[in-house]
Short mmCIF file of C-alpha atoms and ligand atoms in Angstrom, two decimals:
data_model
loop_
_atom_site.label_atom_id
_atom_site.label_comp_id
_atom_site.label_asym_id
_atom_site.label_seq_id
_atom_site.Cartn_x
_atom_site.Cartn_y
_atom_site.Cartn_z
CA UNK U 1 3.12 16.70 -22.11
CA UNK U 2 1.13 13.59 -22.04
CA UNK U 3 0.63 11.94 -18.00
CA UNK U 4 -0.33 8.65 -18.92
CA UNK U 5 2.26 6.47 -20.85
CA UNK U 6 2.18 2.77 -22.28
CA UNK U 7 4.83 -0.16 -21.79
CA UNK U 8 4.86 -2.68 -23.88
CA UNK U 9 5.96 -5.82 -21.88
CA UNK U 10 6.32 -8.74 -24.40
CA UNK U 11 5.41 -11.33 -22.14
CA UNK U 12 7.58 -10.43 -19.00
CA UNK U 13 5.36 -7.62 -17.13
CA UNK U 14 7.76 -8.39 -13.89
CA UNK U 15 11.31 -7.43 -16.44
CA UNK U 16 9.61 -4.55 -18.17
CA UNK U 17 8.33 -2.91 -14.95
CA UNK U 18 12.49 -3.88 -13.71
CA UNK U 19 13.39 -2.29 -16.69
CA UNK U 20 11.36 0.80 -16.16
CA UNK U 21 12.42 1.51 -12.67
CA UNK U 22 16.05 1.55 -13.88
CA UNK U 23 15.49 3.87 -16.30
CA UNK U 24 13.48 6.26 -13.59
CA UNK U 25 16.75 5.81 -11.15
CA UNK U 26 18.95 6.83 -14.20
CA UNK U 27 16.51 9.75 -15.47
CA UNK U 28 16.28 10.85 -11.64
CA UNK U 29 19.94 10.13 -11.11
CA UNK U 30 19.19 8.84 -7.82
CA UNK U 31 21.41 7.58 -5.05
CA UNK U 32 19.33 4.77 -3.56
CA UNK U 33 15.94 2.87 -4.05
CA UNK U 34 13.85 1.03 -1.37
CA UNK U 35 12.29 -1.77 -2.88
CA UNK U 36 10.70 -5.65 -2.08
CA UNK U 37 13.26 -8.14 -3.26
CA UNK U 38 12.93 -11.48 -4.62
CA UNK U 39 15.41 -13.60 -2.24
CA UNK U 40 16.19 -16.87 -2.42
CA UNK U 41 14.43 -17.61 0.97
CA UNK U 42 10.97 -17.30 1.37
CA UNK U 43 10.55 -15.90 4.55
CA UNK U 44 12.33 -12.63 3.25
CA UNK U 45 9.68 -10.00 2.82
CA UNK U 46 10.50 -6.91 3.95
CA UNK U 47 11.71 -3.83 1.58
CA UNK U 48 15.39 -2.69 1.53
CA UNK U 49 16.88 0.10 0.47
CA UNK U 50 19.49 -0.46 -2.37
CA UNK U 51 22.13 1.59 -3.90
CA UNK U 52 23.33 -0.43 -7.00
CA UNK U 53 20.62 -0.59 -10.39
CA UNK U 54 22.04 -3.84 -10.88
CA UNK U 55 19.96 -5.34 -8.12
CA UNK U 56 17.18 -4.43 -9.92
CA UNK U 57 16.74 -7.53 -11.27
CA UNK U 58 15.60 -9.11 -7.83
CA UNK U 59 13.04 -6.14 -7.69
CA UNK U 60 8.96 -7.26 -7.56
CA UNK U 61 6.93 -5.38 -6.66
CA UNK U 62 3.59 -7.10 -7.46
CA UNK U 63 5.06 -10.03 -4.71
CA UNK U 64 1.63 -11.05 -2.89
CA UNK U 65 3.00 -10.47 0.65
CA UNK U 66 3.19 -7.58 2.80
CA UNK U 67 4.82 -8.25 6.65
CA UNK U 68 5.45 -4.31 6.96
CA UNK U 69 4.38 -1.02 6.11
CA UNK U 70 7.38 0.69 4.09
CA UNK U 71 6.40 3.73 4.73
CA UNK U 72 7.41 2.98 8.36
CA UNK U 73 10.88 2.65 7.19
CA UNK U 74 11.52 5.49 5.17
CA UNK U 75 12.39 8.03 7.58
CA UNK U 76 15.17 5.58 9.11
CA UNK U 77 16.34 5.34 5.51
CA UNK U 78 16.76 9.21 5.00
CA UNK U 79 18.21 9.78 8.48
CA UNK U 80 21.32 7.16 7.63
CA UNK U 81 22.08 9.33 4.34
CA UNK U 82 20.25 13.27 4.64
CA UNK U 83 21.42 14.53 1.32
CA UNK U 84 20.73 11.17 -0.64
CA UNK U 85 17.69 11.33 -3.32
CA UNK U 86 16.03 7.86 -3.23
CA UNK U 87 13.15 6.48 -4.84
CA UNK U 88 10.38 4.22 -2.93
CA UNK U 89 8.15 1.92 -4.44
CA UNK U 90 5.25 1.53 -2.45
CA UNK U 91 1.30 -0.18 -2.29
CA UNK U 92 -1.58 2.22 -2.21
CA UNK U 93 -1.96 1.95 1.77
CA UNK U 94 1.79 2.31 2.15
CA UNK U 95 1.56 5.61 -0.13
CA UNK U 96 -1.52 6.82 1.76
CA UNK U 97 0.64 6.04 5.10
CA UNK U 98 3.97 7.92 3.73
CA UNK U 99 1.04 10.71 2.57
CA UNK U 100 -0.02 11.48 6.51
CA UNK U 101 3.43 11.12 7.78
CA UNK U 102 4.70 14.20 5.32
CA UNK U 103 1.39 16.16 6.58
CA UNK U 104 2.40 15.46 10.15
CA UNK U 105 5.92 16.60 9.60
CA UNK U 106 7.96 13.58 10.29
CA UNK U 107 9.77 14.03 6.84
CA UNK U 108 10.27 16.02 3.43
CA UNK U 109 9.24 14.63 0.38
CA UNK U 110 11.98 16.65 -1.33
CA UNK U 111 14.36 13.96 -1.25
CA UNK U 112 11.62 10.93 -2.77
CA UNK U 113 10.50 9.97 -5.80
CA UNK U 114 7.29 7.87 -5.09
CA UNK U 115 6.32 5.27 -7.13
CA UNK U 116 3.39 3.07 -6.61
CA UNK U 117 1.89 -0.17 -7.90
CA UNK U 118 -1.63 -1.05 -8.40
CA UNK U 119 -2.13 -3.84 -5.63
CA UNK U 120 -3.18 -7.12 -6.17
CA UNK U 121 -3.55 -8.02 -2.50
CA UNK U 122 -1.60 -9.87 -0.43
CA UNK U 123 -1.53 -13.27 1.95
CA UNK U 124 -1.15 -13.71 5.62
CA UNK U 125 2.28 -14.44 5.67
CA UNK U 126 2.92 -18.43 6.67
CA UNK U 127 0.41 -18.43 3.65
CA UNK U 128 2.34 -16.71 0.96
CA UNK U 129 5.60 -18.88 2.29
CA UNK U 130 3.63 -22.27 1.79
CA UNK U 131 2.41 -21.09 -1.44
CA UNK U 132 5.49 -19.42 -2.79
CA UNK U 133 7.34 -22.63 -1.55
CA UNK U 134 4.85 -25.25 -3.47
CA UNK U 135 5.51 -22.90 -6.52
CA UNK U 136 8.60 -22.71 -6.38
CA UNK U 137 9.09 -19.50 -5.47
CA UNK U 138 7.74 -16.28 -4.82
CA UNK U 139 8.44 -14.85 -8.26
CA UNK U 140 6.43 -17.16 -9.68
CA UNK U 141 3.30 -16.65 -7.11
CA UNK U 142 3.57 -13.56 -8.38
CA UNK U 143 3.69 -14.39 -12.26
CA UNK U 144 0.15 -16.60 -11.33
CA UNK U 145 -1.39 -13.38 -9.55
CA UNK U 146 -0.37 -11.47 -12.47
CA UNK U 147 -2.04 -13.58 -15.01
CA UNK U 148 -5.32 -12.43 -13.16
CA UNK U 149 -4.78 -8.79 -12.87
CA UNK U 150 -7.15 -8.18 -16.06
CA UNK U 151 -9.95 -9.48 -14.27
CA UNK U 152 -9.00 -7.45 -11.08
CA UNK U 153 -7.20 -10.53 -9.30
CA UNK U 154 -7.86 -14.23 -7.69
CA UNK U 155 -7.83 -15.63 -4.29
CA UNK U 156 -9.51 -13.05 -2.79
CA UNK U 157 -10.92 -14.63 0.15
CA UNK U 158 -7.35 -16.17 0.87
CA UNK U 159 -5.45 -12.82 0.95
CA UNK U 160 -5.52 -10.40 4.34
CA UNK U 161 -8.58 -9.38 5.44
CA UNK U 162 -7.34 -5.88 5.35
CA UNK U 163 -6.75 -6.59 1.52
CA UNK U 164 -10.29 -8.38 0.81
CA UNK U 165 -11.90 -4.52 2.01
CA UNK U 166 -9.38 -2.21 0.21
CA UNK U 167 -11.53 0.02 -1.69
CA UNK U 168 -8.66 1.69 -2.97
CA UNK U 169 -5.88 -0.81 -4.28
CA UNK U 170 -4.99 1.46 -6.97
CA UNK U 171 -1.68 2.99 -7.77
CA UNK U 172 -2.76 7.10 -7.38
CA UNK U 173 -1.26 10.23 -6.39
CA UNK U 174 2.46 8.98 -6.44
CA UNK U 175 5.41 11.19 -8.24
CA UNK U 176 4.58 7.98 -11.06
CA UNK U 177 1.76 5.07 -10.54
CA UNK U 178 2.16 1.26 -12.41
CA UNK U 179 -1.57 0.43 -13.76
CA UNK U 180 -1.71 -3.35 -14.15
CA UNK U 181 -5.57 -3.97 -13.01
CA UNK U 182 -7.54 -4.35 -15.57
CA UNK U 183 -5.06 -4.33 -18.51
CA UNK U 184 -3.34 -7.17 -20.65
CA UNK U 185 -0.26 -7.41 -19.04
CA UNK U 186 1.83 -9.86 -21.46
CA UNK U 187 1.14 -6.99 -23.58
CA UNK U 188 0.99 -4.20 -21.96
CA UNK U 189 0.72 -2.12 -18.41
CA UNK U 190 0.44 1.98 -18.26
CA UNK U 191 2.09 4.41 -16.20
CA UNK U 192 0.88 7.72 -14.79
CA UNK U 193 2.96 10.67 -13.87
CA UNK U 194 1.17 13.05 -10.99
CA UNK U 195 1.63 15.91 -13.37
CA UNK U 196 3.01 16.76 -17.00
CA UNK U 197 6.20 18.45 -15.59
CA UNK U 198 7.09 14.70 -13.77
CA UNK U 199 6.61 13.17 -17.16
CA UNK U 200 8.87 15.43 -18.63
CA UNK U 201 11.25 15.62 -15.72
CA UNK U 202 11.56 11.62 -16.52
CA UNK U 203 11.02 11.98 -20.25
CA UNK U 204 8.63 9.51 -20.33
CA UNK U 205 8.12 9.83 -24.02
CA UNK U 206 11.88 8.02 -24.28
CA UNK U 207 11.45 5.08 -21.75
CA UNK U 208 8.22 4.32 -22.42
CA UNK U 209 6.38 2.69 -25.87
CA UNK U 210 3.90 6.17 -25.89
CA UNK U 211 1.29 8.10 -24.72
CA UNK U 212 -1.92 5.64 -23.35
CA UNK U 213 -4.21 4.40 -25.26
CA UNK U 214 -7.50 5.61 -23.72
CA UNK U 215 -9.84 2.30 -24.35
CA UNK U 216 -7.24 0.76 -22.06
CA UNK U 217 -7.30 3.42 -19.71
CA UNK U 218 -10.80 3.22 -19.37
CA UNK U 219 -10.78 -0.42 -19.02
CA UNK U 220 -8.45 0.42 -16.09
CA UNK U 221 -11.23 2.03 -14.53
CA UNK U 222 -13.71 0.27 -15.08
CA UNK U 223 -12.41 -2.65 -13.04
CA UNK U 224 -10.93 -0.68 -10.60
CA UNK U 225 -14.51 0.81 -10.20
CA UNK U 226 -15.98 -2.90 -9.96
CA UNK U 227 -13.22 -3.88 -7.65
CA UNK U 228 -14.00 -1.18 -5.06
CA UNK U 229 -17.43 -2.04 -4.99
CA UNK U 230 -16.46 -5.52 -4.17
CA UNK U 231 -14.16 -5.18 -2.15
CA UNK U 232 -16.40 -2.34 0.16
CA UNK U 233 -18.84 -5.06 -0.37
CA UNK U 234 -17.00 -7.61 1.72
CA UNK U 235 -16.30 -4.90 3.99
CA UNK U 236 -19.82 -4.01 4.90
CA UNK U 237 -20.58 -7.63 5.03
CA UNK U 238 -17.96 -7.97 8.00
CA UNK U 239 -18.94 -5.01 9.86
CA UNK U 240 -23.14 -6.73 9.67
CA UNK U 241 -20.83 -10.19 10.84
CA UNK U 242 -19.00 -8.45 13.30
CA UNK U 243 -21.57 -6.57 14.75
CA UNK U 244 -21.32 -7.68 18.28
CA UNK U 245 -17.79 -7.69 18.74
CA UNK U 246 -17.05 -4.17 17.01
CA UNK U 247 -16.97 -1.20 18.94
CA UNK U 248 -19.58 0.85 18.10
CA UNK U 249 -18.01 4.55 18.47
CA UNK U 250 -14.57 5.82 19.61
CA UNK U 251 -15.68 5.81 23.11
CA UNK U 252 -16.23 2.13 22.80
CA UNK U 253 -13.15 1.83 21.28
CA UNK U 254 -11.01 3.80 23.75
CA UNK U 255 -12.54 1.56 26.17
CA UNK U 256 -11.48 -1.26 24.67
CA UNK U 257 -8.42 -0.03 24.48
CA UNK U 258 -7.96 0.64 27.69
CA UNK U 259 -8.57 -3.05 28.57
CA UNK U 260 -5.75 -4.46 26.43
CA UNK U 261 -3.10 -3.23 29.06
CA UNK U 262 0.42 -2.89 28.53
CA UNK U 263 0.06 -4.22 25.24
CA UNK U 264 0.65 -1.74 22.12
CA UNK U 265 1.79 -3.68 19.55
CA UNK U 266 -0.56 -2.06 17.12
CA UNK U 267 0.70 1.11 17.49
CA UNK U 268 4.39 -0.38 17.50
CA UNK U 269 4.07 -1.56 13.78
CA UNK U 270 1.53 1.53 12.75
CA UNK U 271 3.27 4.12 10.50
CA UNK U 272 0.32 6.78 11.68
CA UNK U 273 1.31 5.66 15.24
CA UNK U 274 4.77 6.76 14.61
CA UNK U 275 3.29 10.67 13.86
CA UNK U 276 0.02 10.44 16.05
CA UNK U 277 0.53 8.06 19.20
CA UNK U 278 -1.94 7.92 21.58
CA UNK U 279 -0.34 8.23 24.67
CA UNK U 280 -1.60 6.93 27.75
CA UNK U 281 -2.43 9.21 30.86
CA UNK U 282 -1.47 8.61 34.24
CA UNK U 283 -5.07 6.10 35.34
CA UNK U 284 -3.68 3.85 32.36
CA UNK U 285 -6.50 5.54 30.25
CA UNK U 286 -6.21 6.76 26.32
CA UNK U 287 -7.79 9.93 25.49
CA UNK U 288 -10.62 10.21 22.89
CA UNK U 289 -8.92 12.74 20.81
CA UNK U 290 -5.52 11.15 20.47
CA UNK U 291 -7.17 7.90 19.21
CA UNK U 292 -8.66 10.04 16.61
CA UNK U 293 -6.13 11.70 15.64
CA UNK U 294 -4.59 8.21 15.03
CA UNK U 295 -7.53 6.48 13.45
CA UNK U 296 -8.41 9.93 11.34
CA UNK U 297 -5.34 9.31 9.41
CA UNK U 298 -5.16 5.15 9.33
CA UNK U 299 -4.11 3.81 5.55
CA UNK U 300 -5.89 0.58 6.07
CA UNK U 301 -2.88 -1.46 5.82
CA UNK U 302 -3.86 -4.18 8.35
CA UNK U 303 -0.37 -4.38 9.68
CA UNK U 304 -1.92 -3.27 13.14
CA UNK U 305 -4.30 -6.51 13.07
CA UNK U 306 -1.39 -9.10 12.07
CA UNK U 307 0.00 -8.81 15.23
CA UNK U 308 -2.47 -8.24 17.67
CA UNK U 309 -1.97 -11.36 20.04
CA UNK U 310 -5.63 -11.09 20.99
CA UNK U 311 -6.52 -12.00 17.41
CA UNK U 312 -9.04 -8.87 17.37
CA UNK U 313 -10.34 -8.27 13.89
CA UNK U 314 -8.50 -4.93 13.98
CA UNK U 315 -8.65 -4.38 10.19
CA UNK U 316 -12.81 -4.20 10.34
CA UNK U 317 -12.36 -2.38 13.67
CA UNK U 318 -10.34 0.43 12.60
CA UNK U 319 -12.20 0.72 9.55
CA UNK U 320 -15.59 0.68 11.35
CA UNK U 321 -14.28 3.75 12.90
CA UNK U 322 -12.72 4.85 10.22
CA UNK U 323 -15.69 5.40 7.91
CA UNK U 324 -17.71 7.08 11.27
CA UNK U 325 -14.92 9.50 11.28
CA UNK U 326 -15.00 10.02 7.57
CA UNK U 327 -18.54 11.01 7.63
CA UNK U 328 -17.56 13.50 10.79
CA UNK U 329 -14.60 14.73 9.19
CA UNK U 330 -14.48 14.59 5.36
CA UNK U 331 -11.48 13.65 5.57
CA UNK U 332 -10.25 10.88 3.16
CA UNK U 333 -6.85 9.31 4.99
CA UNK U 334 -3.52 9.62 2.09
CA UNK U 335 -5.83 11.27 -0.68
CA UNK U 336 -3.15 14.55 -0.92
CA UNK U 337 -0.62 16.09 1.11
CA UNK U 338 -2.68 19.65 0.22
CA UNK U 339 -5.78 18.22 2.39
CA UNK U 340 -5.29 19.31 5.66
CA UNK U 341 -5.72 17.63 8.62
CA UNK U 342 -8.74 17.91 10.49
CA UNK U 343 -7.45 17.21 14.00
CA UNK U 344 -4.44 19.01 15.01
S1 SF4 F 401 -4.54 -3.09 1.95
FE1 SF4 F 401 -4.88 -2.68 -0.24
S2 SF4 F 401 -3.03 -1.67 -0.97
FE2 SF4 F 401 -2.55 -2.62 1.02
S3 SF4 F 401 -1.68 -4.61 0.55
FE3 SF4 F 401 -3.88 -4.93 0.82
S4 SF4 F 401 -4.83 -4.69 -1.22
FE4 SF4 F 401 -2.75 -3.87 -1.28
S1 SF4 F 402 -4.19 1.45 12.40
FE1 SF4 F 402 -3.64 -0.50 11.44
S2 SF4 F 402 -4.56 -0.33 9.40
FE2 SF4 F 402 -4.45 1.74 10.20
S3 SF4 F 402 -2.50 2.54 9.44
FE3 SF4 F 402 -2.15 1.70 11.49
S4 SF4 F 402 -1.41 -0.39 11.11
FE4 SF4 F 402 -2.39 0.32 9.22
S1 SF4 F 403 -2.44 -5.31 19.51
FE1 SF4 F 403 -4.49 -6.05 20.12
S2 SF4 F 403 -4.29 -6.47 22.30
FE2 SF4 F 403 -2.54 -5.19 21.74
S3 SF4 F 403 -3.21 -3.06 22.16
FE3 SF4 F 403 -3.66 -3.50 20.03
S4 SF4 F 403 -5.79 -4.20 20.03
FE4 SF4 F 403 -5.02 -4.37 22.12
#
């Protein structure tokens, strides 16, 4: 069977994809789905878990916001109901987070259907609330950043900086991915199952308008190709800003560390800090190892740099470190759970 599926969405991308994810909880006959919700107020952000299709209708999951990683929630959600089947929708770097966390143990994916959503970045927070307030609301923030998603998005230099050097925004490696960049969506947006036996498990060929048409597929990649390189781009052009105030190894870092005290707020909000903690020794100090164990396995969310009260510029810090550990390693952070871990 076919692994890459079209949806024709007549206009409404937002009701088609809403329409599509109650067709996977009916297909999947799950109990549950943890989702972002439109809400009437604007400083709602966070994903909940719900247990009724019908709210479906409030589901978007395009919203341009992001206050937490989801993937940080999940295992809360399973623990309150063990023998419940839920689906998650989740961003790339909340996917690649939830990825680690199964290869470190700290829960099954038997019980989750993944879905994830290419990612068309998202603002600082006070930012998306003043804009999603001037528009009206945050549904329609969202219809504007959809109108874009052909071209790959707008705004970037508004959204996070953790967003403005995601080399991977793209909706891969979930049980079933939502393509929008690059594609037409008042026409259309396509949908890839991880393997045939998913698409068949879901009968995609029922709830869908048909197998993919490859031009559009293509197109897909082409400006998620384009988008990578811009977006690694602004990345290198940070780290060459940056370059006196980044650590330059993990030393440096562990150092730095080290000065920041009692403080471990980044490591409160991380979902990799919730499997691979550094823990602090009895002098106060952090060891080299534990902080790459963390860093080894860091999504590049940028949660960790939202509430640093230093202001550090955590996202290029952590991904300075991050692409020095690559090159050690090999290891590419949320790619599979069949890559093993390099640091035990
Ligand atoms: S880091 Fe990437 S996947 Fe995560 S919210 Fe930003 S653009 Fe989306
Ligand atoms: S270190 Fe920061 S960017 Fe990396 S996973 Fe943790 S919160 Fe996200
Ligand atoms: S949040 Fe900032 S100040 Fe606090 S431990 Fe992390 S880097 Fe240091």
């Amino acid at each position: 069977m076919d692994t890459q599926w079209r949806i024709e969405t007549r206009g409404d991308p937002i009701g088609a994809v809403r329409n599509f994810i109650g067709d996977i909880w009916e297909k999947g006959d799950l109990n549950g789905m943890m989702v972002p919700l439109n809400v009437d107020s604007f400083d709602s952000t966070a994903p909940s878990l719900i247990n009724k299709p019908e709210l479906l209708e409030h589901v978007n999951p395009f919203k341009p916001v992001m206050t937490v990683n989801a993937a940080n929630l999940i295992p809360a959600f399973l623990e309150r109901d063990p023998g419940a089947r839920i689906g998650v929708i989740l961003r790339p770097c909340e996917l690649r987070a939830l990825t680690e966390m199964t290869k470190h143990g700290k829960l099954s994916m038997d019980q989750i259907i993944t879905i994830c959503v290419d990612c068309l970045g998202t603002l600082p927070l006070e930012d998306y609330q003043w804009r999603a307030k001037h528009k009206g609301s945050g549904e329609r923030l969202t219809q504007e950043a959809l109108q874009f998603a052909r071209q790959g998005g707008i705004l970037s230099y508004r959204y996070r900086s953790a967003c403005q050097m995601c080399t991977a925004p793209e909706a891969r490696g979930a049980d079933l991915n939502l393509n929008v960049l690059g594609l037409p969506v008042r026409q259309c947006i396509l949908i890839q199952t991880i393997d045939a036996a998913t698409a068949e498990r879901f009968d995609l060929g029922s709830i869908t308008d048909g197998a993919a048409d490859l031009e559009l597929v293509d197109q897909h990649e082409r400006v998620l190709f384009k988008l990578s390189q811009r977006h690694n781009h602004t990345m290198q052009r940070l780290f060459d800003t940056l370059a006196d105030y980044l650590p330059a190894d993990v030393e440096a870092l562990v150092e730095q560390l080290n000065e920041c005290g009692d403080c471990q707020s980044c490591m409160d909000v991380c979902p990799i800090c919730s499997i691979a903690r550094p823990i602090r020794a009895e002098d106060g100090h952090y060891t080299r190892l534990d902080v790459m164990r963390w860093l080894v396995s860091c999504s590049a969310c940028g949660m960790c740099e939202q509430v640093c009260p230093n202001h550090l510029p955590l996202s290029a810090t952590f991904g300075y470190i991050r692409e020095q550990l690559l090159l050690e390693f090999g290891y590419a952070p949320g790619r599979s759970v069949d890559d093993p871990l390099p640091l035990i």
